[in-house]
XYZ file of C-alpha atoms in Angstrom:
782
model
C 86.626 143.929 125.153
C 86.871 147.274 126.881
C 83.822 149.165 128.097
C 83.050 152.858 128.449
C 82.780 154.187 131.999
C 79.297 154.596 133.215
C 77.723 155.711 136.491
C 74.618 154.213 138.021
C 73.240 156.343 140.830
C 70.382 155.568 143.143
C 69.189 157.905 145.923
C 67.155 157.134 148.989
C 65.512 160.190 150.447
C 63.538 160.846 153.593
C 61.989 164.046 154.810
C 65.193 165.416 156.338
C 67.797 162.942 155.142
C 69.364 162.132 151.757
C 71.539 159.058 151.259
C 72.904 158.077 147.853
C 74.395 154.794 146.696
C 76.679 155.063 143.682
C 77.799 152.143 141.514
C 80.941 153.240 139.687
C 82.287 151.149 136.856
C 85.760 152.044 135.718
C 87.667 151.368 132.530
C 88.062 147.704 133.431
C 84.326 147.217 133.760
C 84.334 146.802 137.582
C 81.315 147.655 139.611
C 81.759 149.086 143.109
C 79.187 150.295 145.614
C 79.782 153.110 148.056
C 77.514 155.061 150.423
C 77.629 158.809 151.143
C 75.659 160.615 153.838
C 74.593 164.255 153.668
C 75.821 166.572 156.457
C 72.303 167.692 157.400
C 71.209 166.868 160.928
C 68.807 163.979 161.408
C 67.090 162.242 164.218
C 68.123 158.701 165.322
C 64.825 157.281 163.990
C 65.336 158.866 160.616
C 68.917 157.631 160.463
C 67.862 154.113 161.471
C 65.155 154.017 158.791
C 67.672 155.212 156.187
C 70.229 152.597 157.196
C 67.611 149.811 156.953
C 66.871 151.043 153.438
C 70.586 150.739 152.620
C 70.680 147.164 153.987
C 67.637 146.187 151.951
C 69.176 147.712 148.828
C 72.469 145.905 149.359
C 70.608 142.615 149.763
C 68.911 143.288 146.443
C 72.151 143.940 144.595
C 72.899 140.453 143.136
C 69.613 140.086 141.226
C 69.541 143.815 140.465
C 72.957 143.940 138.833
C 74.448 147.403 138.545
C 76.060 146.562 135.240
C 74.470 148.181 132.248
C 71.774 146.017 130.604
C 72.947 147.183 127.191
C 76.489 146.010 127.910
C 76.453 142.584 129.618
C 80.112 142.108 128.713
C 81.057 144.746 131.293
C 81.418 142.016 133.960
C 82.608 139.079 131.857
C 85.064 138.545 129.026
C 86.866 135.919 126.936
C 90.630 136.165 126.883
C 93.771 134.027 126.852
C 96.108 132.296 124.416
C 94.978 131.297 120.913
C 91.623 132.931 121.502
C 89.304 134.279 118.838
C 86.503 136.826 119.120
C 83.979 134.117 119.991
C 86.071 131.935 122.307
C 88.647 132.097 125.070
C 89.263 131.764 128.792
C 86.290 132.905 130.866
C 87.012 135.776 133.249
C 84.599 137.696 135.469
C 85.139 140.963 137.263
C 84.450 141.363 140.966
C 85.289 144.518 142.940
C 87.318 145.886 140.071
C 89.512 142.774 139.707
C 89.361 140.244 136.889
C 89.475 136.573 137.861
C 88.911 133.167 136.303
C 86.336 130.389 136.657
C 87.196 126.825 137.707
C 86.152 123.944 135.427
C 84.756 121.817 138.300
C 81.082 120.996 137.539
C 81.080 123.472 134.642
C 78.635 122.477 131.894
C 77.309 123.440 128.488
C 74.419 125.202 130.270
C 76.917 127.471 132.030
C 78.688 128.082 128.711
C 75.358 129.181 127.207
C 74.911 131.727 129.980
C 78.405 133.087 129.303
C 77.845 133.334 125.547
C 74.469 135.055 125.809
C 75.951 137.456 128.346
C 78.582 138.328 125.735
C 76.014 138.835 122.973
C 76.231 135.471 121.178
C 73.136 133.388 120.472
C 74.436 130.142 121.980
C 77.478 128.125 123.059
C 79.260 125.611 120.858
C 81.311 123.873 123.555
C 83.481 124.464 126.592
C 87.026 123.363 127.472
C 88.528 122.376 130.841
C 92.149 122.382 132.007
C 93.181 125.873 130.862
C 92.969 125.238 127.123
C 93.391 128.991 126.525
C 96.246 129.351 128.971
C 96.317 129.854 132.723
C 94.970 133.068 134.163
C 96.377 134.958 137.117
C 95.052 136.462 140.305
C 91.745 135.332 141.773
C 89.640 132.334 140.845
C 86.276 133.930 141.489
C 83.882 131.021 140.820
C 84.012 127.271 141.487
C 81.444 124.456 141.190
C 79.160 126.599 139.042
C 75.747 125.010 138.405
C 73.659 126.815 135.782
C 70.269 125.881 134.395
C 71.080 127.831 131.251
C 68.339 130.412 131.805
C 70.303 132.785 134.050
C 71.099 136.271 132.746
C 74.575 136.314 134.264
C 77.131 133.722 135.334
C 77.116 135.334 138.768
C 73.422 134.415 139.056
C 74.249 130.693 138.884
C 74.620 128.718 142.141
C 78.279 128.186 143.108
C 80.521 127.855 146.153
C 80.365 131.623 146.475
C 82.500 134.381 145.032
C 86.161 133.661 145.760
C 85.507 130.318 147.492
C 87.527 127.665 145.655
C 90.076 124.879 145.978
C 91.134 125.069 142.328
C 94.368 126.051 140.628
C 94.724 128.083 137.435
C 95.508 124.848 135.585
C 91.735 124.243 135.881
C 90.634 127.534 134.301
C 87.620 126.987 132.064
C 87.249 128.197 128.479
C 84.188 128.645 126.286
C 83.584 128.644 122.519
C 80.432 130.448 121.399
C 78.382 130.143 118.236
C 79.500 133.026 116.037
C 75.990 134.429 115.460
C 75.176 137.590 117.418
C 71.981 138.351 119.318
C 69.784 140.753 117.345
C 69.949 144.284 118.727
C 72.786 143.521 121.130
C 74.883 146.670 121.568
C 78.547 146.840 122.476
C 80.349 149.647 124.294
C 83.959 150.276 123.355
C 86.625 152.386 124.953
C 88.179 155.303 123.060
C 91.426 153.329 122.941
C 89.835 150.861 120.567
C 90.233 153.083 117.548
C 90.187 150.156 115.112
C 86.987 148.419 116.057
C 86.493 144.815 115.016
C 83.625 144.002 112.700
C 80.667 142.866 114.804
C 77.594 141.672 112.965
C 75.068 138.954 113.660
C 75.552 137.039 110.421
C 76.982 137.216 106.901
C 75.571 135.759 103.693
C 75.985 135.635 99.920
C 72.633 136.409 98.334
C 72.788 134.682 94.973
C 70.798 135.572 91.891
C 67.955 133.257 90.956
C 70.038 131.333 88.413
C 72.907 130.938 90.894
C 70.580 129.573 93.592
C 69.977 126.467 91.527
C 73.625 125.473 91.957
C 75.254 123.796 94.907
C 77.406 125.196 96.355
C 76.525 128.867 95.993
C 79.779 130.547 94.990
C 78.682 134.057 93.996
C 76.260 136.800 94.979
C 75.618 140.083 96.742
C 77.348 140.270 100.123
C 74.983 141.128 102.985
C 75.503 141.495 106.725
C 72.861 141.192 109.404
C 72.956 144.067 111.869
C 70.300 144.815 114.516
C 68.081 142.122 113.014
C 68.138 143.520 109.448
C 70.023 142.385 106.355
C 72.023 145.189 104.757
C 74.258 145.453 101.707
C 77.812 146.784 101.853
C 78.833 149.647 99.614
C 81.747 148.736 97.333
C 83.557 152.013 98.032
C 86.919 151.057 99.602
C 86.125 147.356 99.082
C 89.207 145.343 98.094
C 89.960 141.840 96.750
C 91.510 141.033 100.110
C 88.122 141.546 101.722
C 86.608 139.153 99.164
C 89.283 136.569 99.959
C 88.237 136.609 103.620
C 84.560 136.227 102.737
C 85.302 133.304 100.406
C 87.335 131.644 103.154
C 84.361 131.886 105.518
C 82.198 130.135 102.908
C 84.623 127.247 102.492
C 86.390 128.409 99.315
C 90.179 128.795 99.055
C 90.155 131.947 96.896
C 88.053 134.564 95.144
C 87.755 135.051 91.368
C 86.533 137.587 88.844
C 82.902 137.851 87.820
C 80.693 139.563 85.264
C 79.581 142.813 86.917
C 76.949 143.875 84.326
C 74.027 141.712 85.481
C 74.658 142.685 89.094
C 74.580 146.399 88.286
C 71.267 145.869 86.526
C 69.837 143.946 89.470
C 71.133 146.518 91.958
C 69.332 149.327 90.118
C 66.021 147.509 90.553
C 66.415 146.470 94.168
C 65.575 148.377 97.296
C 68.725 149.824 98.872
C 69.553 149.285 102.514
C 73.276 149.794 103.040
C 75.373 149.217 106.116
C 76.899 152.490 107.276
C 80.458 151.094 107.673
C 83.196 149.973 105.361
C 85.447 146.993 106.040
C 89.230 146.722 105.976
C 90.829 143.269 105.848
C 94.448 142.334 105.315
C 93.347 139.160 103.510
C 94.767 136.589 105.897
C 91.975 136.785 108.480
C 90.055 133.597 109.130
C 86.707 135.400 109.295
C 85.139 138.835 108.889
C 85.035 139.298 112.673
C 88.847 139.610 112.661
C 88.787 142.483 110.171
C 88.425 146.081 111.333
C 85.890 148.753 110.473
C 87.031 151.248 107.871
C 85.773 154.810 107.548
C 82.015 155.322 107.476
C 80.485 155.311 104.014
C 78.768 158.520 102.856
C 75.124 157.498 102.522
C 72.211 159.368 101.016
C 68.599 159.178 102.104
C 67.155 155.733 102.799
C 70.666 154.387 103.370
C 71.793 154.291 99.727
C 75.429 154.322 98.635
C 76.126 157.674 96.977
C 79.374 156.728 95.228
C 79.126 153.007 94.509
C 77.061 149.818 94.230
C 76.499 146.781 96.479
C 79.501 144.522 96.984
C 79.477 141.300 94.962
C 81.762 138.410 95.929
C 82.629 135.500 93.631
C 84.576 132.503 94.931
C 86.503 129.640 93.331
C 85.613 126.335 95.026
C 88.122 123.587 95.727
C 88.315 120.612 93.363
C 85.991 118.466 95.503
C 83.214 121.067 95.467
C 83.034 122.304 91.866
C 79.399 122.596 90.736
C 78.280 119.579 88.717
C 78.912 119.962 85.001
C 81.391 122.792 85.495
C 84.949 121.605 84.875
C 86.588 125.022 84.622
C 87.220 125.234 88.381
C 89.280 122.036 88.370
C 91.894 123.369 85.954
C 93.425 125.585 88.640
C 94.484 122.584 90.730
C 97.398 120.361 89.830
C 96.832 116.624 90.180
C 100.001 115.584 91.975
C 101.166 114.069 95.242
C 99.936 116.350 98.056
C 102.392 117.591 100.655
C 99.779 118.066 103.391
C 96.833 115.938 104.502
C 94.302 115.648 107.345
C 93.799 112.514 109.431
C 91.498 111.409 112.241
C 88.821 114.110 111.923
C 85.148 113.405 112.527
C 83.851 115.798 109.876
C 84.765 116.944 106.409
C 87.611 119.491 106.503
C 88.710 118.470 109.972
C 91.673 116.466 111.220
C 95.229 116.158 112.422
C 97.723 117.950 110.139
C 100.356 115.725 108.554
C 103.089 116.757 106.111
C 105.195 114.691 103.723
C 108.957 114.938 103.988
C 111.597 112.613 102.495
C 108.891 110.156 101.529
C 107.474 109.849 105.056
C 104.380 111.392 106.605
C 104.808 113.161 109.942
C 102.848 115.468 112.222
C 103.114 119.161 113.170
C 103.840 120.394 116.709
C 101.278 122.777 118.215
C 103.915 125.263 119.458
C 102.850 128.709 118.123
C 100.120 126.981 116.084
C 97.440 129.562 115.231
C 94.533 130.338 112.911
C 96.780 131.875 110.260
C 98.835 128.712 109.821
C 95.717 126.557 110.059
C 94.076 128.617 107.299
C 97.047 127.997 105.009
C 96.475 124.264 105.473
C 92.749 124.551 104.809
C 93.152 126.608 101.633
C 95.915 124.309 100.383
C 93.519 121.358 100.656
C 90.731 123.136 98.766
C 88.687 124.277 101.768
C 88.168 127.804 103.078
C 89.904 129.444 106.015
C 90.193 127.745 109.417
C 87.416 127.865 111.985
C 89.685 126.475 114.704
C 93.364 125.698 115.198
C 93.589 122.758 117.594
C 96.503 121.641 119.731
C 97.143 118.891 122.240
C 96.399 116.039 119.801
C 92.721 117.032 119.710
C 92.247 114.814 116.626
C 94.353 111.928 117.926
C 98.082 111.277 117.924
C 100.065 110.761 114.757
C 102.827 108.295 113.940
C 106.406 108.639 112.846
C 108.394 111.886 113.148
C 107.230 115.384 114.082
C 108.316 117.211 110.934
C 107.483 120.807 111.878
C 107.247 123.001 114.972
C 106.899 126.724 115.759
C 105.208 127.299 112.407
C 104.820 130.947 111.417
C 102.801 131.876 108.312
C 101.791 135.164 106.716
C 98.536 133.591 105.522
C 99.280 133.954 101.808
C 101.522 130.903 101.350
C 100.515 128.289 98.781
C 101.477 125.485 101.145
C 102.221 125.022 104.829
C 105.698 123.908 103.777
C 106.338 127.470 102.489
C 105.947 128.931 105.993
C 108.809 129.516 108.443
C 109.262 126.596 110.873
C 111.741 124.526 112.844
C 112.307 121.059 111.411
C 113.159 117.747 113.079
C 112.195 119.000 116.518
C 113.052 116.866 119.536
C 111.083 118.669 122.242
C 107.604 117.871 120.862
C 105.785 114.576 121.347
C 102.703 113.331 119.542
C 100.654 114.516 122.518
C 101.177 118.002 121.018
C 100.079 117.215 117.466
C 98.329 120.127 115.738
C 94.951 119.843 114.014
C 92.479 122.076 112.169
C 88.769 122.533 111.541
C 88.159 124.242 108.200
C 85.215 126.120 106.773
C 83.659 123.911 104.078
C 81.083 124.854 101.441
C 77.430 124.291 102.236
C 76.587 121.334 100.007
C 73.098 120.416 101.318
C 74.390 116.938 102.090
C 71.961 116.550 104.973
C 68.781 117.321 103.034
C 68.427 113.848 101.508
C 69.281 111.873 104.641
C 67.976 111.797 108.216
C 67.855 109.696 111.383
C 64.409 108.734 112.692
C 63.092 107.423 116.008
C 66.251 107.762 118.101
C 66.342 108.919 121.702
C 68.602 111.795 120.682
C 69.733 113.461 117.421
C 72.820 111.225 117.258
C 71.026 107.919 116.704
C 68.162 106.395 114.773
C 67.171 104.396 111.718
C 68.578 105.765 108.486
C 66.046 107.263 106.070
C 66.801 108.584 102.587
C 64.872 110.912 100.272
C 64.529 109.387 96.812
C 62.471 110.049 93.701
C 59.779 107.436 93.104
C 56.944 107.713 90.571
C 57.776 111.329 89.858
C 57.788 112.547 93.460
C 60.272 112.676 96.350
C 59.495 110.283 99.196
C 61.259 109.193 102.392
C 62.079 105.525 102.929
C 64.432 103.157 104.748
C 67.753 101.518 103.871
C 68.104 97.746 103.673
C 70.306 96.415 106.477
C 71.622 93.470 104.464
C 75.425 93.874 104.641
C 75.117 97.114 106.628
C 78.192 97.776 108.781
C 80.486 100.256 110.474
C 81.902 101.838 107.309
C 78.400 102.679 106.100
C 77.670 104.206 109.507
C 80.878 106.269 109.198
C 79.586 107.835 105.966
C 76.113 108.542 107.419
C 77.512 110.267 110.521
C 79.888 112.348 108.397
C 77.165 113.326 105.925
C 74.916 114.536 108.750
C 77.785 116.311 110.538
C 77.302 114.206 113.667
C 80.918 113.145 114.196
C 82.284 109.604 114.285
C 80.280 106.415 113.943
C 79.672 104.544 117.175
C 77.564 101.554 116.079
C 75.840 100.169 112.992
C 72.520 98.388 113.526
C 70.871 95.762 111.324
C 67.674 95.646 113.389
C 65.811 98.817 114.334
C 62.372 97.653 115.478
C 62.720 99.844 118.595
C 63.039 103.034 116.487
C 59.757 104.032 114.791
C 59.935 105.429 111.255
C 59.080 109.006 110.316
C 58.341 108.077 106.722
C 57.359 104.646 105.446
C 58.895 101.200 105.814
C 59.457 101.050 102.050
C 63.088 100.230 101.209
C 64.531 102.846 98.857
C 68.223 101.872 99.043
C 69.827 98.416 99.163
C 73.174 96.747 98.623
C 75.067 99.647 100.178
C 78.824 99.104 100.492
C 81.144 101.978 101.440
C 84.903 102.344 101.784
C 84.413 104.888 104.582
C 85.901 107.795 102.622
C 82.733 108.862 100.752
C 81.130 112.222 101.504
C 77.556 110.954 101.065
C 75.744 107.620 101.116
C 74.846 108.114 97.442
C 78.546 107.880 96.548
C 78.787 104.331 97.943
C 78.090 101.254 95.833
C 74.391 100.314 95.896
C 71.725 98.614 93.783
C 70.220 101.851 92.491
C 66.543 101.458 91.537
C 66.892 97.651 91.403
C 66.082 97.109 95.087
C 67.099 93.706 96.496
C 66.258 93.258 100.162
C 65.100 89.696 101.035
C 64.076 90.524 104.615
C 62.444 93.832 103.630
C 62.470 97.023 105.683
C 60.585 97.503 108.927
C 62.509 95.981 111.818
C 65.411 95.144 109.476
C 66.026 98.722 108.388
C 69.570 100.049 108.779
C 70.388 102.256 111.764
C 73.347 104.105 113.245
C 74.540 105.882 116.345
C 77.148 108.640 116.189
C 79.530 110.146 118.714
C 81.913 113.088 119.127
C 84.789 110.875 120.322
C 86.169 107.551 119.150
C 89.124 105.231 119.859
C 92.009 104.734 117.452
C 94.178 101.622 117.628
C 97.694 101.739 116.189
C 100.154 98.855 116.023
C 103.810 99.495 116.883
C 105.943 98.501 113.848
C 109.155 98.606 115.891
C 107.972 95.896 118.315
C 107.061 93.522 115.477
C 110.381 94.147 113.754
C 112.428 93.576 116.911
C 110.745 90.372 118.129
C 110.325 88.241 114.975
C 111.847 84.731 115.029
C 111.176 81.126 113.958
C 110.140 78.228 116.212
C 109.518 74.544 115.376
C 106.937 72.841 117.609
C 105.394 69.358 117.448
C 101.794 69.284 116.303
C 100.640 67.282 119.352
C 101.633 70.311 121.514
C 99.391 72.620 119.469
C 96.015 70.964 120.059
C 94.292 74.126 121.270
C 95.759 76.194 118.437
C 94.499 73.617 115.910
C 91.033 73.712 117.461
C 90.926 77.529 117.244
C 92.146 77.493 113.615
C 95.457 79.197 114.382
C 97.379 76.793 112.108
C 97.342 76.346 108.340
C 94.825 73.932 106.798
C 97.511 71.308 106.099
C 97.883 70.751 109.851
C 94.547 68.906 109.994
C 95.902 66.042 107.867
C 99.494 66.099 109.133
C 101.188 63.497 111.329
C 100.625 64.468 115.003
C 104.329 63.848 115.662
C 105.471 66.168 112.880
C 106.650 69.695 113.533
C 105.009 72.956 112.543
C 107.227 75.944 111.718
C 105.886 79.156 113.289
C 106.848 82.750 112.545
C 106.459 84.326 115.979
C 106.461 88.008 116.977
C 105.043 90.311 119.628
C 102.445 92.990 118.936
C 101.807 96.151 120.933
C 98.552 97.969 120.137
C 98.270 101.560 121.377
C 94.969 103.464 121.728
C 95.818 106.997 120.558
C 92.193 108.093 120.091
C 89.816 110.059 122.285
C 87.757 107.297 123.936
C 88.314 103.753 125.191
C 88.337 100.812 122.783
C 85.667 98.385 124.004
C 84.349 95.145 122.453
C 81.050 95.713 120.713
C 79.347 92.793 122.446
C 78.764 92.631 126.171
C 79.990 89.823 128.451
C 76.685 87.988 128.046
C 77.523 87.436 124.356
C 81.124 86.325 124.809
C 82.020 82.753 123.762
C 83.704 80.320 126.152
C 86.660 78.382 124.721
C 87.197 75.294 126.786
C 90.646 74.465 125.467
C 92.291 77.734 126.478
C 89.837 78.273 129.351
C 88.893 81.848 128.527
C 86.158 83.973 126.934
C 86.459 85.477 123.456
C 84.933 88.966 123.293
C 85.481 89.304 119.515
C 85.540 86.562 116.904
C 88.734 87.914 115.340
C 90.726 90.841 116.673
C 93.782 90.715 114.380
C 94.735 89.095 111.064
C 98.303 87.937 110.448
C 99.124 87.236 106.778
C 102.257 86.498 104.795
C 101.864 87.755 101.229
C 103.897 87.299 98.082
C 105.377 90.432 96.543
C 102.375 90.645 94.182
C 99.917 90.481 97.098
C 98.886 86.795 96.996
C 98.237 85.291 100.422
C 100.773 82.509 101.124
C 100.225 81.862 104.838
C 97.892 83.224 107.482
C 97.071 83.445 111.155
C 94.610 85.306 113.366
C 94.181 86.512 116.921
C 90.915 86.243 118.804
C 90.342 89.086 121.279
C 90.019 86.957 124.355
C 91.766 89.394 126.652
C 91.714 93.118 125.862
C 93.425 94.901 128.730
C 95.655 97.837 129.679
C 99.058 96.130 129.779
C 100.905 99.454 130.103
C 99.871 103.116 130.059
C 101.526 106.424 129.291
C 102.859 108.379 132.266
C 100.089 109.812 134.412
C 97.367 107.454 133.134
C 95.951 104.716 135.350
C 95.002 101.266 134.067
C 91.249 100.672 133.889
C 90.904 97.257 132.271
C 92.404 94.041 133.579
C 92.099 90.654 131.934
C 89.647 88.489 133.879
C 86.956 86.089 132.796
C 83.671 87.964 132.466
C 85.398 91.101 133.667
C 85.578 94.409 131.825
C 87.743 94.286 128.717
C 89.115 97.193 126.711
C 92.065 99.478 126.003
C 92.038 102.927 127.647
C 93.094 106.108 125.876
C 96.864 106.447 126.262
C 97.313 102.752 127.111
C 98.303 99.716 125.085
C 97.660 96.006 125.036
C 100.678 93.786 124.379
C 100.457 90.242 123.016
C 103.824 88.621 123.670
C 105.479 86.347 121.117
C 105.198 83.342 123.465
C 101.386 83.475 123.697
C 99.401 80.803 121.875
C 98.272 81.803 118.356
C 100.655 84.780 118.278
C 102.220 83.501 115.054
C 101.889 82.594 111.391
C 102.191 78.920 110.415
C 104.763 78.899 107.570
C 105.380 75.110 107.491
C 104.401 74.895 103.803
C 106.178 78.123 102.768
C 109.062 78.078 100.283
C 112.124 80.254 100.909
C 111.938 83.738 99.376
C 110.940 87.375 99.898
C 107.489 88.150 101.314
C 105.379 90.859 102.931
C 104.216 90.396 106.514
C 100.847 92.102 106.943
C 99.073 92.660 110.274
C 95.499 94.028 110.287
C 93.856 95.217 113.516
C 90.059 95.108 113.880
C 89.852 93.605 110.368
C 86.057 93.407 110.109
C 85.458 96.865 111.612
C 83.482 95.361 114.488
C 84.401 98.347 116.671
C 84.206 101.867 115.238
C 87.395 103.946 115.271
C 88.267 107.512 114.349
C 90.812 106.398 111.739
C 90.862 102.992 110.038
C 93.670 103.953 107.629
C 96.326 103.175 110.268
C 94.985 99.696 111.117
C 97.331 97.923 108.681
C 101.051 97.328 109.233
C 103.370 95.865 106.592
C 106.955 94.578 106.787
C 109.447 93.230 104.296
C 110.252 89.621 105.215
C 113.014 87.322 103.916
C 112.921 83.592 104.646
C 115.859 81.364 103.617
C 114.457 78.066 104.905
C 116.302 78.306 108.226
C 116.106 81.939 109.391
C 113.782 84.906 108.952
C 114.473 88.647 108.673
C 111.708 91.193 109.226
C 112.565 94.794 108.356
C 111.161 98.116 107.085
C 107.948 97.725 109.108
C 105.542 100.650 108.758
C 101.896 101.481 109.224
C 99.848 101.812 106.052
C 99.690 105.399 104.865
C 102.851 106.475 106.688
C 104.937 106.460 103.491
C 104.378 108.395 100.266
C 104.126 105.138 98.325
C 101.121 103.988 100.369
C 97.589 104.670 99.260
C 95.673 107.398 101.083
C 92.521 105.289 101.052
C 91.873 102.287 103.237
C 94.194 99.413 102.427
C 92.526 97.316 99.708
C 93.165 94.081 101.612
C 91.097 95.426 104.474
C 88.043 95.849 102.249
C 88.600 92.475 100.577
C 88.614 90.757 103.962
C 85.459 92.594 104.962
C 83.475 91.740 101.837
C 84.574 88.083 102.018
C 83.615 87.942 105.689
C 80.176 89.265 104.919
């Protein structure tokens, strides 16, 4: 943002001498200090005293910044690629030259200082490694340590201005909360003729009858400026402006409304209009991207002389239509979607995937911007996009990259209507695009809370329910409580991914009572609220009661995501006949079919063998839930099992009946191989650290014990080979929908063919929900 030139002048005078220091800030917002001495004669003592005054003043300069208090942004700015008004690469100005800030030791506290200096109330997050592109010129600050209370980033301790060992690939970026500080004033240069809309907040003020509905879809539009809420005059207001407002509130489009009651209400209300009009093109993601139109002619007491207050009415997406109102749903066709989101922690967030030729694929982040992201959000029934993410921010997809260099006008019905390059070969899944959409405010968090935790991301789950005519808080029975229930709780509260589900919470004191108000909860993991899961209703059944056995959760911003490679399974499948006496350990660990227990020890078992390669494409390491102290020693194979069952191997009939089975205990989770540039962190060793790092994979070769399915009793025919990773959801992941792989399998009694292997959900014929077999296994296991 440009800043008007200003001049700060300070004069030191003595009896016969006048010395002035002038701080001159030019168009770029630079502050420079220069000294000028009057030509009058002075004595050496007078000159010496004057020079000491100059030295003292110069020493005082850092805390007594010469930049204008009313324009903190004169020495700092957000810029770079894919930036928005509230986020970008951090640059500071020193001696008239803009330079960047290194990400070493940067923190959220430093980001808060930056955001407040720019007029925002707080910081949302910060990004290392030049997320907003690499700057040029100087790197002014390195190893910045802020407490968060400083008035300027230059006030924070650092290596010193210009002292750094960083490269521009380490330039730091900041994303600020979009609310403005009350009374914060901005200076703009004359060149900025079309000023962006800058207000502290925006709201729809619904009528009393509308307030009873959730979500609020209609009302007077008000903006908060200098700490006061003001209406906008409808002179020069257009439907395109309304479309932008609706997008900010999580709605894909605006709709008509009955103006008569609003005119009546407006005549009775006190008028307090904003003095500007707004001009939007309609494809902006938020009001802050629109520009100010001509000033509105206002009469006394800020009343609109030629119009009435703006009213905006929005049409919600099909998932958010007010209860009992079916008219909104008619506008949406119930058919196979062409676009979907995967791997997101919150509602309206995820990796963008498109359907082409019956196969789901990802979108490359080349040229990916808010306009294209907003098309995706509106297509899915959300509002416009808050953020357009690149670099596989929501995890890496599978299959092909269907689209790259996407360019949209913002008014397309679908992302597939935009201009793009198809079947790109220069994009990998490390560049998968993702979005975060504006979603309607549904008050999901009002009837649920976490109590007693050490931080807001953990605690025992408490629900607000009606009992004996009044609303009371109580606990949730932990009987059958697991990871999928924790997934729903974390999503409902907007706290990200689930990390753990707890069935004992004696160490977390309750805020309400120990009374159990919800029991028998079973979720698929796709529900928006805990109320949408199966539960006992008012017929509470909790044998152990609440108290220490209340349900609890912990949530996190990052999670792992395991994906099995279909190609490896398909390429390594074969049959092997082995004598039963050579499979003693496998029989002990239940890796053979039940008929093996009564079979002749000298008979052969027929094994369908294959290799499996499991890649962690998530955002954090995959670690066993239990620590080494809880691992079980297996004497026969001489190793520790860190999970009871890590993988299920099943052979199903074409109608889904299980015909043969196997399983894989997780005795050795390790980084077998890693993507280029990533170092291995976990190595298989008894009582050592086990896990799979982000960007690495663990390979179980076909010749390892139990890496098979016992098909001795199987008749020749066509079957489905199904492999399920993490089948009982013991470890939380960002996306469970890709944990199932299926292959067509033909067995003729002598040979086996495995073909058409694919991960569940990768084809149009697959269900978008979790694979039903996954839930069946889980419920049976419980």
